[in-house]
Amino acid sequence: MKQDLIQKAARDILRSKKTVAFTGAGISVESGIPDFRGAQGLWKKYDPQEYAHIDAFQKDPAKVWLMLKEMFALILSARPNPAHFGLAQLEEMGLLSSVITQNVDGLHQAAGSRNVIEYHGTHWTLSWLKCREKREARSLRLEDLPARCPKCSSFLKPDVVFFGEPIPWRAQTLSFHEAETSQAMLVIGTSAAVYPAAALPMRAKERGAMIIEINKDPIPSIDLLSDYLICGSAGEIIPAIVGEIRKSRGEEPEPATA
Ligand code: NAD
C-alpha cells in the first residue's frame, strides 16, 4: 500500500509541470532537531507561545535566550538527513521548482537545495533589535550570548520570525507565487497549524495543484486538503520516491548520502 503510494507520487511528480515542496519541523526531526508538537524535547520544556513570541523577547530577552541557546546548539550541530538530500536531488533533476520551508535550521541549503524560501527566517544570522546590524551565527560564541549591541545597546535576536512578527515581504510574495503556480505540492512534516504559512497548501489546492502529503501522523486539517497521505518518516519516503523516479527513467540509483 505504502509502496503503491510512493510509486504514485513518483508518477505524479514526473507528470507535473511544476512541483514545489512545503516543509515543516518534521523533516528535520531525523537530523536531531525536535518538532513543535512531537512528544519529546525542547518544546515540552519551553512553551512556544511563552518563549517564541516577540512580546516575550522584548519583555525579557535573557529569559527567551535560555531557549534560543538550546535551539542554537542543536541547529549548529545538525546535519541534513536523507529527506533533505532527496529534495535537493529532485531540484537537480529539474523536477522541483522550490522548497518553501517553515524551518529556520538551514538544512535544505546544507543538503544542496538552491531555491529555498525561508518563510520563517533563519537562525544562521542575527540582528540587533534597534540598529538592525547583522551578525553571522558562526561568528558568535554561545557563551557570549545573549549579547548587547556596543552602539545601540539593544539585544541580539536571531533573524527568525517570532509569533507576533510579520512574515518577511519577499518570502511571503515568493511563496504564494510558487504555491499558486504549482501543479503539485509536496507537504512534508508539518502540522500546518501556524498561519499564514498553513494557507500555502490551501492556496495551491484552490489553484488546482495536487497535494501530496508526507507525514508521520495523519493531520486532520491537511488530510482534508491532500489528495493522498504517505504516512511515515520523510527520511525514508522521499529517497524512495526519488529512487522510483530514477528507476522509471532507467537511471542508476543514487548512492546513499547522509
Ligand atoms: P509541527 O511540530 O507542528 O509538526 C511537525 C509534523 O511533522 C507533525 O505532524 C509530525 O507528525 C511530523 N513528523 C515528525 N517527524 C517526522 C518525520 N521523521 N517524517 C515526517 N513527518 C514527521 O511543525 P510545523 O508544522 O513545522 O510548525 C512548527 C513551527 O516551528 C514552524 O513554523 C517552524 O518555524 C518552527 N520550528 C522549526 C524547527 C526547525 O527549524 N527545524 C524546529 C521546531 C520548530
PDB file of C-alpha atoms and ligand atoms in Angstrom:
ATOM      1  CA  MET A   1       0.000   0.000   0.000  1.00  0.00           C
ATOM      2  CA  LYS A   2       2.731   2.482   1.046  1.00  0.00           C
ATOM      3  CA  GLN A   3       4.884   1.306  -1.868  1.00  0.00           C
ATOM      4  CA  ASP A   4       1.925   1.915  -4.236  1.00  0.00           C
ATOM      5  CA  LEU A   5       1.638   5.484  -2.952  1.00  0.00           C
ATOM      6  CA  ILE A   6       5.386   6.038  -3.329  1.00  0.00           C
ATOM      7  CA  GLN A   7       5.148   4.878  -6.960  1.00  0.00           C
ATOM      8  CA  LYS A   8       2.096   7.093  -7.487  1.00  0.00           C
ATOM      9  CA  ALA A   9       3.949  10.120  -6.065  1.00  0.00           C
ATOM     10  CA  ALA A  10       6.861   9.415  -8.435  1.00  0.00           C
ATOM     11  CA  ARG A  11       4.444   9.306 -11.408  1.00  0.00           C
ATOM     12  CA  ASP A  12       2.636  12.476 -10.265  1.00  0.00           C
ATOM     13  CA  ILE A  13       5.926  14.385  -9.901  1.00  0.00           C
ATOM     14  CA  LEU A  14       7.055  13.242 -13.356  1.00  0.00           C
ATOM     15  CA  ARG A  15       3.726  14.352 -14.832  1.00  0.00           C
ATOM     16  CA  SER A  16       3.603  17.733 -13.055  1.00  0.00           C
ATOM     17  CA  LYS A  17       4.958  20.743 -14.958  1.00  0.00           C
ATOM     18  CA  LYS A  18       5.786  22.495 -11.693  1.00  0.00           C
ATOM     19  CA  THR A  19       6.238  20.904  -8.276  1.00  0.00           C
ATOM     20  CA  VAL A  20       7.063  22.718  -5.046  1.00  0.00           C
ATOM     21  CA  ALA A  21       7.795  21.351  -1.585  1.00  0.00           C
ATOM     22  CA  PHE A  22       6.398  22.885   1.588  1.00  0.00           C
ATOM     23  CA  THR A  23       8.303  21.613   4.615  1.00  0.00           C
ATOM     24  CA  GLY A  24       7.933  21.851   8.378  1.00  0.00           C
ATOM     25  CA  ALA A  25       9.791  20.858  11.515  1.00  0.00           C
ATOM     26  CA  GLY A  26       9.073  17.132  10.916  1.00  0.00           C
ATOM     27  CA  ILE A  27      11.585  16.945   8.050  1.00  0.00           C
ATOM     28  CA  SER A  28      14.411  17.883  10.459  1.00  0.00           C
ATOM     29  CA  VAL A  29      13.443  15.534  13.296  1.00  0.00           C
ATOM     30  CA  GLU A  30      15.696  12.808  11.812  1.00  0.00           C
ATOM     31  CA  SER A  31      18.536  15.372  11.957  1.00  0.00           C
ATOM     32  CA  GLY A  32      18.061  15.607  15.725  1.00  0.00           C
ATOM     33  CA  ILE A  33      16.031  18.841  15.902  1.00  0.00           C
ATOM     34  CA  PRO A  34      12.740  18.212  17.723  1.00  0.00           C
ATOM     35  CA  ASP A  35       9.485  19.425  16.143  1.00  0.00           C
ATOM     36  CA  PHE A  36       6.939  21.575  17.977  1.00  0.00           C
ATOM     37  CA  ARG A  37       4.196  19.116  18.556  1.00  0.00           C
ATOM     38  CA  GLY A  38       6.161  15.908  18.950  1.00  0.00           C
ATOM     39  CA  ALA A  39       6.334  14.222  22.315  1.00  0.00           C
ATOM     40  CA  GLN A  40       9.998  14.975  23.021  1.00  0.00           C
ATOM     41  CA  GLY A  41      12.453  17.719  23.650  1.00  0.00           C
ATOM     42  CA  LEU A  42      12.682  21.422  23.721  1.00  0.00           C
ATOM     43  CA  TRP A  43       9.077  22.398  23.392  1.00  0.00           C
ATOM     44  CA  LYS A  44       7.960  20.310  26.352  1.00  0.00           C
ATOM     45  CA  LYS A  45      10.336  22.414  28.408  1.00  0.00           C
ATOM     46  CA  TYR A  46       9.618  25.789  26.761  1.00  0.00           C
ATOM     47  CA  ASP A  47       6.050  26.701  25.795  1.00  0.00           C
ATOM     48  CA  PRO A  48       6.416  28.212  22.269  1.00  0.00           C
ATOM     49  CA  GLN A  49       3.745  30.842  22.982  1.00  0.00           C
ATOM     50  CA  GLU A  50       5.683  31.947  26.024  1.00  0.00           C
ATOM     51  CA  TYR A  51       9.206  31.726  24.573  1.00  0.00           C
ATOM     52  CA  ALA A  52       8.729  32.298  20.855  1.00  0.00           C
ATOM     53  CA  HIS A  53       6.564  35.443  20.967  1.00  0.00           C
ATOM     54  CA  ILE A  54       8.137  38.800  20.126  1.00  0.00           C
ATOM     55  CA  ASP A  55       6.453  40.389  23.172  1.00  0.00           C
ATOM     56  CA  ALA A  56       8.200  37.843  25.399  1.00  0.00           C
ATOM     57  CA  PHE A  57      11.543  38.645  23.760  1.00  0.00           C
ATOM     58  CA  GLN A  58      11.059  42.383  24.162  1.00  0.00           C
ATOM     59  CA  LYS A  59       9.947  41.991  27.782  1.00  0.00           C
ATOM     60  CA  ASP A  60      12.676  39.612  28.909  1.00  0.00           C
ATOM     61  CA  PRO A  61      15.327  38.804  26.253  1.00  0.00           C
ATOM     62  CA  ALA A  62      17.548  36.994  28.749  1.00  0.00           C
ATOM     63  CA  LYS A  63      14.750  34.545  29.589  1.00  0.00           C
ATOM     64  CA  VAL A  64      13.990  33.824  25.910  1.00  0.00           C
ATOM     65  CA  TRP A  65      17.706  33.365  25.243  1.00  0.00           C
ATOM     66  CA  LEU A  66      17.673  30.342  27.599  1.00  0.00           C
ATOM     67  CA  MET A  67      15.549  28.572  24.959  1.00  0.00           C
ATOM     68  CA  LEU A  68      17.348  30.161  21.998  1.00  0.00           C
ATOM     69  CA  LYS A  69      20.741  28.936  23.207  1.00  0.00           C
ATOM     70  CA  GLU A  70      19.491  25.348  23.307  1.00  0.00           C
ATOM     71  CA  MET A  71      17.954  25.705  19.827  1.00  0.00           C
ATOM     72  CA  PHE A  72      21.177  27.299  18.611  1.00  0.00           C
ATOM     73  CA  ALA A  73      23.346  24.464  19.879  1.00  0.00           C
ATOM     74  CA  LEU A  74      21.050  21.923  18.187  1.00  0.00           C
ATOM     75  CA  ILE A  75      20.967  23.768  14.860  1.00  0.00           C
ATOM     76  CA  LEU A  76      24.708  24.450  14.724  1.00  0.00           C
ATOM     77  CA  SER A  77      25.493  20.753  15.140  1.00  0.00           C
ATOM     78  CA  ALA A  78      22.673  19.298  12.955  1.00  0.00           C
ATOM     79  CA  ARG A  79      23.349  17.735   9.572  1.00  0.00           C
ATOM     80  CA  PRO A  80      20.892  17.214   6.701  1.00  0.00           C
ATOM     81  CA  ASN A  81      19.191  13.806   6.550  1.00  0.00           C
ATOM     82  CA  PRO A  82      18.145  11.716   3.517  1.00  0.00           C
ATOM     83  CA  ALA A  83      14.873  13.707   3.204  1.00  0.00           C
ATOM     84  CA  HIS A  84      16.754  16.991   2.722  1.00  0.00           C
ATOM     85  CA  PHE A  85      19.149  15.314   0.267  1.00  0.00           C
ATOM     86  CA  GLY A  86      16.231  13.757  -1.633  1.00  0.00           C
ATOM     87  CA  LEU A  87      14.618  17.161  -2.216  1.00  0.00           C
ATOM     88  CA  ALA A  88      17.959  18.605  -3.359  1.00  0.00           C
ATOM     89  CA  GLN A  89      18.250  15.718  -5.847  1.00  0.00           C
ATOM     90  CA  LEU A  90      14.739  16.372  -7.180  1.00  0.00           C
ATOM     91  CA  GLU A  91      15.711  20.009  -7.823  1.00  0.00           C
ATOM     92  CA  GLU A  92      18.946  18.890  -9.502  1.00  0.00           C
ATOM     93  CA  MET A  93      16.900  16.535 -11.734  1.00  0.00           C
ATOM     94  CA  GLY A  94      14.741  19.507 -12.813  1.00  0.00           C
ATOM     95  CA  LEU A  95      11.673  18.140 -11.026  1.00  0.00           C
ATOM     96  CA  LEU A  96      11.340  20.566  -8.095  1.00  0.00           C
ATOM     97  CA  SER A  97      10.936  24.310  -8.557  1.00  0.00           C
ATOM     98  CA  SER A  98      11.480  25.367  -4.954  1.00  0.00           C
ATOM     99  CA  VAL A  99      11.380  24.419  -1.300  1.00  0.00           C
ATOM    100  CA  ILE A 100       9.233  26.674   0.860  1.00  0.00           C
ATOM    101  CA  THR A 101      10.296  25.883   4.401  1.00  0.00           C
ATOM    102  CA  GLN A 102       8.919  26.905   7.764  1.00  0.00           C
ATOM    103  CA  ASN A 103      12.187  25.701   9.274  1.00  0.00           C
ATOM    104  CA  VAL A 104      14.926  28.021  10.439  1.00  0.00           C
ATOM    105  CA  ASP A 105      17.763  25.471  10.509  1.00  0.00           C
ATOM    106  CA  GLY A 106      19.340  25.942   7.048  1.00  0.00           C
ATOM    107  CA  LEU A 107      19.399  22.166   6.435  1.00  0.00           C
ATOM    108  CA  HIS A 108      17.828  22.341   2.950  1.00  0.00           C
ATOM    109  CA  GLN A 109      20.657  24.604   1.770  1.00  0.00           C
ATOM    110  CA  ALA A 110      23.220  22.399   3.551  1.00  0.00           C
ATOM    111  CA  ALA A 111      21.874  19.437   1.552  1.00  0.00           C
ATOM    112  CA  GLY A 112      22.314  21.316  -1.719  1.00  0.00           C
ATOM    113  CA  SER A 113      18.855  22.790  -2.409  1.00  0.00           C
ATOM    114  CA  ARG A 114      19.320  26.116  -4.185  1.00  0.00           C
ATOM    115  CA  ASN A 115      15.858  27.655  -4.439  1.00  0.00           C
ATOM    116  CA  VAL A 116      14.855  27.723  -0.775  1.00  0.00           C
ATOM    117  CA  ILE A 117      12.324  30.209   0.557  1.00  0.00           C
ATOM    118  CA  GLU A 118      12.707  30.594   4.323  1.00  0.00           C
ATOM    119  CA  TYR A 119       9.183  31.570   5.300  1.00  0.00           C
ATOM    120  CA  HIS A 120      10.010  31.999   8.993  1.00  0.00           C
ATOM    121  CA  GLY A 121      13.548  33.350   8.548  1.00  0.00           C
ATOM    122  CA  THR A 122      16.772  31.737   9.751  1.00  0.00           C
ATOM    123  CA  HIS A 123      18.791  31.050  12.861  1.00  0.00           C
ATOM    124  CA  TRP A 124      22.017  31.491  10.884  1.00  0.00           C
ATOM    125  CA  THR A 125      22.003  35.292  11.037  1.00  0.00           C
ATOM    126  CA  LEU A 126      21.056  37.574  13.918  1.00  0.00           C
ATOM    127  CA  SER A 127      20.295  41.302  14.135  1.00  0.00           C
ATOM    128  CA  TRP A 128      20.470  43.837  16.930  1.00  0.00           C
ATOM    129  CA  LEU A 129      16.887  44.761  17.751  1.00  0.00           C
ATOM    130  CA  LYS A 130      17.325  48.549  17.316  1.00  0.00           C
ATOM    131  CA  CYS A 131      20.099  49.322  14.819  1.00  0.00           C
ATOM    132  CA  ARG A 132      19.347  46.123  12.759  1.00  0.00           C
ATOM    133  CA  GLU A 133      23.043  45.464  12.056  1.00  0.00           C
ATOM    134  CA  LYS A 134      23.570  41.775  11.268  1.00  0.00           C
ATOM    135  CA  ARG A 135      25.898  39.108  12.675  1.00  0.00           C
ATOM    136  CA  GLU A 136      26.624  35.607  11.340  1.00  0.00           C
ATOM    137  CA  ALA A 137      25.782  32.857  13.836  1.00  0.00           C
ATOM    138  CA  ARG A 138      29.161  31.237  13.091  1.00  0.00           C
ATOM    139  CA  SER A 139      30.960  34.378  14.259  1.00  0.00           C
ATOM    140  CA  LEU A 140      29.448  34.168  17.766  1.00  0.00           C
ATOM    141  CA  ARG A 141      30.379  32.109  20.798  1.00  0.00           C
ATOM    142  CA  LEU A 142      27.461  30.501  22.592  1.00  0.00           C
ATOM    143  CA  GLU A 143      28.853  31.541  25.971  1.00  0.00           C
ATOM    144  CA  ASP A 144      28.766  35.238  24.932  1.00  0.00           C
ATOM    145  CA  LEU A 145      25.001  35.138  24.349  1.00  0.00           C
ATOM    146  CA  PRO A 146      22.715  36.965  24.991  1.00  0.00           C
ATOM    147  CA  ALA A 147      24.720  39.969  23.847  1.00  0.00           C
ATOM    148  CA  ARG A 148      24.016  43.702  23.739  1.00  0.00           C
ATOM    149  CA  CYS A 149      24.990  45.976  20.834  1.00  0.00           C
ATOM    150  CA  PRO A 150      28.046  48.123  21.722  1.00  0.00           C
ATOM    151  CA  LYS A 151      26.452  51.022  19.774  1.00  0.00           C
ATOM    152  CA  CYS A 152      22.680  50.922  20.326  1.00  0.00           C
ATOM    153  CA  SER A 153      22.722  48.615  23.406  1.00  0.00           C
ATOM    154  CA  SER A 154      19.732  46.563  22.199  1.00  0.00           C
ATOM    155  CA  PHE A 155      19.801  42.744  22.351  1.00  0.00           C
ATOM    156  CA  LEU A 156      20.802  40.468  19.501  1.00  0.00           C
ATOM    157  CA  LYS A 157      17.875  38.446  18.108  1.00  0.00           C
ATOM    158  CA  PRO A 158      18.057  35.574  15.594  1.00  0.00           C
ATOM    159  CA  ASP A 159      16.503  36.512  12.239  1.00  0.00           C
ATOM    160  CA  VAL A 160      13.633  34.079  12.818  1.00  0.00           C
ATOM    161  CA  VAL A 161      10.022  35.195  12.672  1.00  0.00           C
ATOM    162  CA  PHE A 162       8.665  35.105  16.209  1.00  0.00           C
ATOM    163  CA  PHE A 163       4.943  34.784  16.867  1.00  0.00           C
ATOM    164  CA  GLY A 164       3.530  38.329  16.596  1.00  0.00           C
ATOM    165  CA  GLU A 165       6.023  39.370  13.872  1.00  0.00           C
ATOM    166  CA  PRO A 166       5.209  39.819  10.171  1.00  0.00           C
ATOM    167  CA  ILE A 167       6.459  37.386   7.514  1.00  0.00           C
ATOM    168  CA  PRO A 168       9.306  38.999   5.506  1.00  0.00           C
ATOM    169  CA  TRP A 169       7.728  40.534   2.403  1.00  0.00           C
ATOM    170  CA  ARG A 170       9.964  38.739  -0.122  1.00  0.00           C
ATOM    171  CA  ALA A 171       9.342  35.298   1.409  1.00  0.00           C
ATOM    172  CA  GLN A 172       5.604  35.960   1.571  1.00  0.00           C
ATOM    173  CA  THR A 173       5.380  37.104  -2.060  1.00  0.00           C
ATOM    174  CA  LEU A 174       7.620  34.376  -3.494  1.00  0.00           C
ATOM    175  CA  SER A 175       5.923  31.578  -1.509  1.00  0.00           C
ATOM    176  CA  PHE A 176       2.442  32.476  -2.605  1.00  0.00           C
ATOM    177  CA  HIS A 177       3.618  32.829  -6.199  1.00  0.00           C
ATOM    178  CA  GLU A 178       5.201  29.365  -6.048  1.00  0.00           C
ATOM    179  CA  ALA A 179       2.096  27.846  -4.430  1.00  0.00           C
ATOM    180  CA  GLU A 180      -0.324  29.458  -6.870  1.00  0.00           C
ATOM    181  CA  THR A 181       1.620  28.427  -9.971  1.00  0.00           C
ATOM    182  CA  SER A 182       2.367  24.836  -8.950  1.00  0.00           C
ATOM    183  CA  GLN A 183       0.705  21.740 -10.326  1.00  0.00           C
ATOM    184  CA  ALA A 184       1.815  19.585  -7.402  1.00  0.00           C
ATOM    185  CA  MET A 185       2.829  20.430  -3.851  1.00  0.00           C
ATOM    186  CA  LEU A 186       4.685  18.035  -1.545  1.00  0.00           C
ATOM    187  CA  VAL A 187       3.607  18.918   2.004  1.00  0.00           C
ATOM    188  CA  ILE A 188       6.210  17.334   4.289  1.00  0.00           C
ATOM    189  CA  GLY A 189       6.479  17.074   8.071  1.00  0.00           C
ATOM    190  CA  THR A 190       4.174  19.895   9.064  1.00  0.00           C
ATOM    191  CA  SER A 191       1.044  20.045  11.163  1.00  0.00           C
ATOM    192  CA  ALA A 192       0.056  23.162   9.138  1.00  0.00           C
ATOM    193  CA  ALA A 193      -1.178  24.821  12.294  1.00  0.00           C
ATOM    194  CA  VAL A 194       0.895  28.023  12.097  1.00  0.00           C
ATOM    195  CA  TYR A 195      -0.661  30.776   9.940  1.00  0.00           C
ATOM    196  CA  PRO A 196      -0.171  32.353   7.453  1.00  0.00           C
ATOM    197  CA  ALA A 197       2.202  29.537   6.363  1.00  0.00           C
ATOM    198  CA  ALA A 198      -0.604  27.000   6.646  1.00  0.00           C
ATOM    199  CA  ALA A 199      -2.564  28.905   3.988  1.00  0.00           C
ATOM    200  CA  LEU A 200       0.004  27.931   1.321  1.00  0.00           C
ATOM    201  CA  PRO A 201      -1.247  24.363   0.681  1.00  0.00           C
ATOM    202  CA  MET A 202      -4.803  25.734   0.658  1.00  0.00           C
ATOM    203  CA  ARG A 203      -3.892  28.343  -1.938  1.00  0.00           C
ATOM    204  CA  ALA A 204      -2.110  25.726  -4.063  1.00  0.00           C
ATOM    205  CA  LYS A 205      -5.143  23.437  -3.860  1.00  0.00           C
ATOM    206  CA  GLU A 206      -7.564  26.262  -4.777  1.00  0.00           C
ATOM    207  CA  ARG A 207      -5.471  26.924  -7.884  1.00  0.00           C
ATOM    208  CA  GLY A 208      -5.714  23.286  -8.918  1.00  0.00           C
ATOM    209  CA  ALA A 209      -2.493  21.753  -7.540  1.00  0.00           C
ATOM    210  CA  MET A 210      -2.352  18.163  -6.381  1.00  0.00           C
ATOM    211  CA  ILE A 211      -1.394  17.972  -2.696  1.00  0.00           C
ATOM    212  CA  ILE A 212       0.866  15.047  -1.789  1.00  0.00           C
ATOM    213  CA  GLU A 213       1.258  14.815   1.973  1.00  0.00           C
ATOM    214  CA  ILE A 214       4.167  13.063   3.676  1.00  0.00           C
ATOM    215  CA  ASN A 215       3.782  12.936   7.431  1.00  0.00           C
ATOM    216  CA  LYS A 216       4.468  10.627  10.314  1.00  0.00           C
ATOM    217  CA  ASP A 217       0.949  11.066  11.676  1.00  0.00           C
ATOM    218  CA  PRO A 218      -2.324  11.863   9.933  1.00  0.00           C
ATOM    219  CA  ILE A 219      -3.181  15.570  10.451  1.00  0.00           C
ATOM    220  CA  PRO A 220      -6.943  16.160  10.037  1.00  0.00           C
ATOM    221  CA  SER A 221      -6.599  19.745   8.699  1.00  0.00           C
ATOM    222  CA  ILE A 222      -4.199  18.737   5.875  1.00  0.00           C
ATOM    223  CA  ASP A 223      -5.817  15.347   5.297  1.00  0.00           C
ATOM    224  CA  LEU A 224      -8.938  17.271   4.229  1.00  0.00           C
ATOM    225  CA  LEU A 225      -6.892  19.085   1.595  1.00  0.00           C
ATOM    226  CA  SER A 226      -4.464  16.423   0.476  1.00  0.00           C
ATOM    227  CA  ASP A 227      -5.070  14.120  -2.464  1.00  0.00           C
ATOM    228  CA  TYR A 228      -3.260  11.401  -0.574  1.00  0.00           C
ATOM    229  CA  LEU A 229      -1.102  10.904   2.515  1.00  0.00           C
ATOM    230  CA  ILE A 230       2.048   8.791   2.545  1.00  0.00           C
ATOM    231  CA  CYS A 231       2.327   8.025   6.212  1.00  0.00           C
ATOM    232  CA  GLY A 232       5.821   7.503   7.628  1.00  0.00           C
ATOM    233  CA  SER A 233       9.191   9.143   8.065  1.00  0.00           C
ATOM    234  CA  ALA A 234      10.278  11.694   5.468  1.00  0.00           C
ATOM    235  CA  GLY A 235      13.840  10.327   5.572  1.00  0.00           C
ATOM    236  CA  GLU A 236      12.561   7.005   4.269  1.00  0.00           C
ATOM    237  CA  ILE A 237       9.779   8.144   1.908  1.00  0.00           C
ATOM    238  CA  ILE A 238      11.470  10.960  -0.034  1.00  0.00           C
ATOM    239  CA  PRO A 239      14.546   8.916  -1.067  1.00  0.00           C
ATOM    240  CA  ALA A 240      12.143   6.084  -2.031  1.00  0.00           C
ATOM    241  CA  ILE A 241      10.212   8.475  -4.329  1.00  0.00           C
ATOM    242  CA  VAL A 242      13.478   9.698  -5.871  1.00  0.00           C
ATOM    243  CA  GLY A 243      14.510   6.040  -6.359  1.00  0.00           C
ATOM    244  CA  GLU A 244      11.229   5.272  -8.184  1.00  0.00           C
ATOM    245  CA  ILE A 245      11.700   8.308 -10.428  1.00  0.00           C
ATOM    246  CA  ARG A 246      15.233   7.223 -11.294  1.00  0.00           C
ATOM    247  CA  LYS A 247      14.026   3.684 -11.975  1.00  0.00           C
ATOM    248  CA  SER A 248      11.273   4.858 -14.299  1.00  0.00           C
ATOM    249  CA  ARG A 249      13.864   6.989 -16.163  1.00  0.00           C
ATOM    250  CA  GLY A 250      16.180   3.989 -16.425  1.00  0.00           C
ATOM    251  CA  GLU A 251      18.820   5.689 -14.259  1.00  0.00           C
ATOM    252  CA  GLU A 252      21.140   4.138 -11.690  1.00  0.00           C
ATOM    253  CA  PRO A 253      20.080   4.647  -8.044  1.00  0.00           C
ATOM    254  CA  GLU A 254      21.947   7.485  -6.294  1.00  0.00           C
ATOM    255  CA  PRO A 255      24.423   6.220  -3.649  1.00  0.00           C
ATOM    256  CA  ALA A 256      23.070   6.829  -0.108  1.00  0.00           C
ATOM    257  CA  THR A 257      24.017  10.221   1.348  1.00  0.00           C
ATOM    258  CA  ALA A 258      23.694  11.237   4.995  1.00  0.00           C
TER     259      ALA A 258
HETATM  260  P1  NAD B   1       4.944  20.737  13.976  1.00  0.00           P
HETATM  261  O1  NAD B   1       5.809  20.325  15.114  1.00  0.00           O
HETATM  262  O2  NAD B   1       3.675  21.427  14.293  1.00  0.00           O
HETATM  263  O3  NAD B   1       4.570  19.468  13.102  1.00  0.00           O
HETATM  264  C1  NAD B   1       5.560  18.557  12.691  1.00  0.00           C
HETATM  265  C2  NAD B   1       4.892  17.446  11.911  1.00  0.00           C
HETATM  266  O4  NAD B   1       5.901  16.600  11.407  1.00  0.00           O
HETATM  267  C3  NAD B   1       3.955  16.574  12.758  1.00  0.00           C
HETATM  268  O5  NAD B   1       2.770  16.369  12.033  1.00  0.00           O
HETATM  269  C4  NAD B   1       4.732  15.250  12.933  1.00  0.00           C
HETATM  270  O6  NAD B   1       3.884  14.132  12.957  1.00  0.00           O
HETATM  271  C5  NAD B   1       5.550  15.245  11.647  1.00  0.00           C
HETATM  272  N1  NAD B   1       6.808  14.497  11.751  1.00  0.00           N
HETATM  273  C6  NAD B   1       7.614  14.311  12.823  1.00  0.00           C
HETATM  274  N2  NAD B   1       8.688  13.573  12.484  1.00  0.00           N
HETATM  275  C7  NAD B   1       8.557  13.293  11.164  1.00  0.00           C
HETATM  276  C8  NAD B   1       9.343  12.558  10.233  1.00  0.00           C
HETATM  277  N3  NAD B   1      10.506  11.981  10.586  1.00  0.00           N
HETATM  278  N4  NAD B   1       8.899  12.476   8.957  1.00  0.00           N
HETATM  279  C9  NAD B   1       7.731  13.050   8.571  1.00  0.00           C
HETATM  280  N5  NAD B   1       6.940  13.743   9.419  1.00  0.00           N
HETATM  281  C10 NAD B   1       7.360  13.871  10.698  1.00  0.00           C
HETATM  282  O7  NAD B   1       5.854  21.599  12.996  1.00  0.00           O
HETATM  283  P2  NAD B   1       5.458  22.749  11.950  1.00  0.00           P
HETATM  284  O8  NAD B   1       4.139  22.471  11.341  1.00  0.00           O
HETATM  285  O9  NAD B   1       6.629  22.946  11.091  1.00  0.00           O
HETATM  286  O10 NAD B   1       5.264  24.036  12.858  1.00  0.00           O
HETATM  287  C11 NAD B   1       6.261  24.363  13.788  1.00  0.00           C
HETATM  288  C12 NAD B   1       6.857  25.758  13.636  1.00  0.00           C
HETATM  289  O11 NAD B   1       8.009  25.755  14.471  1.00  0.00           O
HETATM  290  C13 NAD B   1       7.344  26.089  12.263  1.00  0.00           C
HETATM  291  O12 NAD B   1       6.779  27.285  11.906  1.00  0.00           O
HETATM  292  C14 NAD B   1       8.874  26.246  12.383  1.00  0.00           C
HETATM  293  O13 NAD B   1       9.250  27.579  12.056  1.00  0.00           O
HETATM  294  C15 NAD B   1       9.198  26.135  13.828  1.00  0.00           C
HETATM  295  N6  NAD B   1      10.193  25.079  14.152  1.00  0.00           N
HETATM  296  C16 NAD B   1      11.272  24.911  13.323  1.00  0.00           C
HETATM  297  C17 NAD B   1      12.192  23.921  13.585  1.00  0.00           C
HETATM  298  C18 NAD B   1      13.374  23.773  12.647  1.00  0.00           C
HETATM  299  O14 NAD B   1      13.800  24.759  12.030  1.00  0.00           O
HETATM  300  N7  NAD B   1      13.908  22.551  12.472  1.00  0.00           N
HETATM  301  C19 NAD B   1      12.025  23.066  14.681  1.00  0.00           C
HETATM  302  C20 NAD B   1      10.919  23.274  15.529  1.00  0.00           C
HETATM  303  C21 NAD B   1      10.012  24.289  15.245  1.00  0.00           C
END
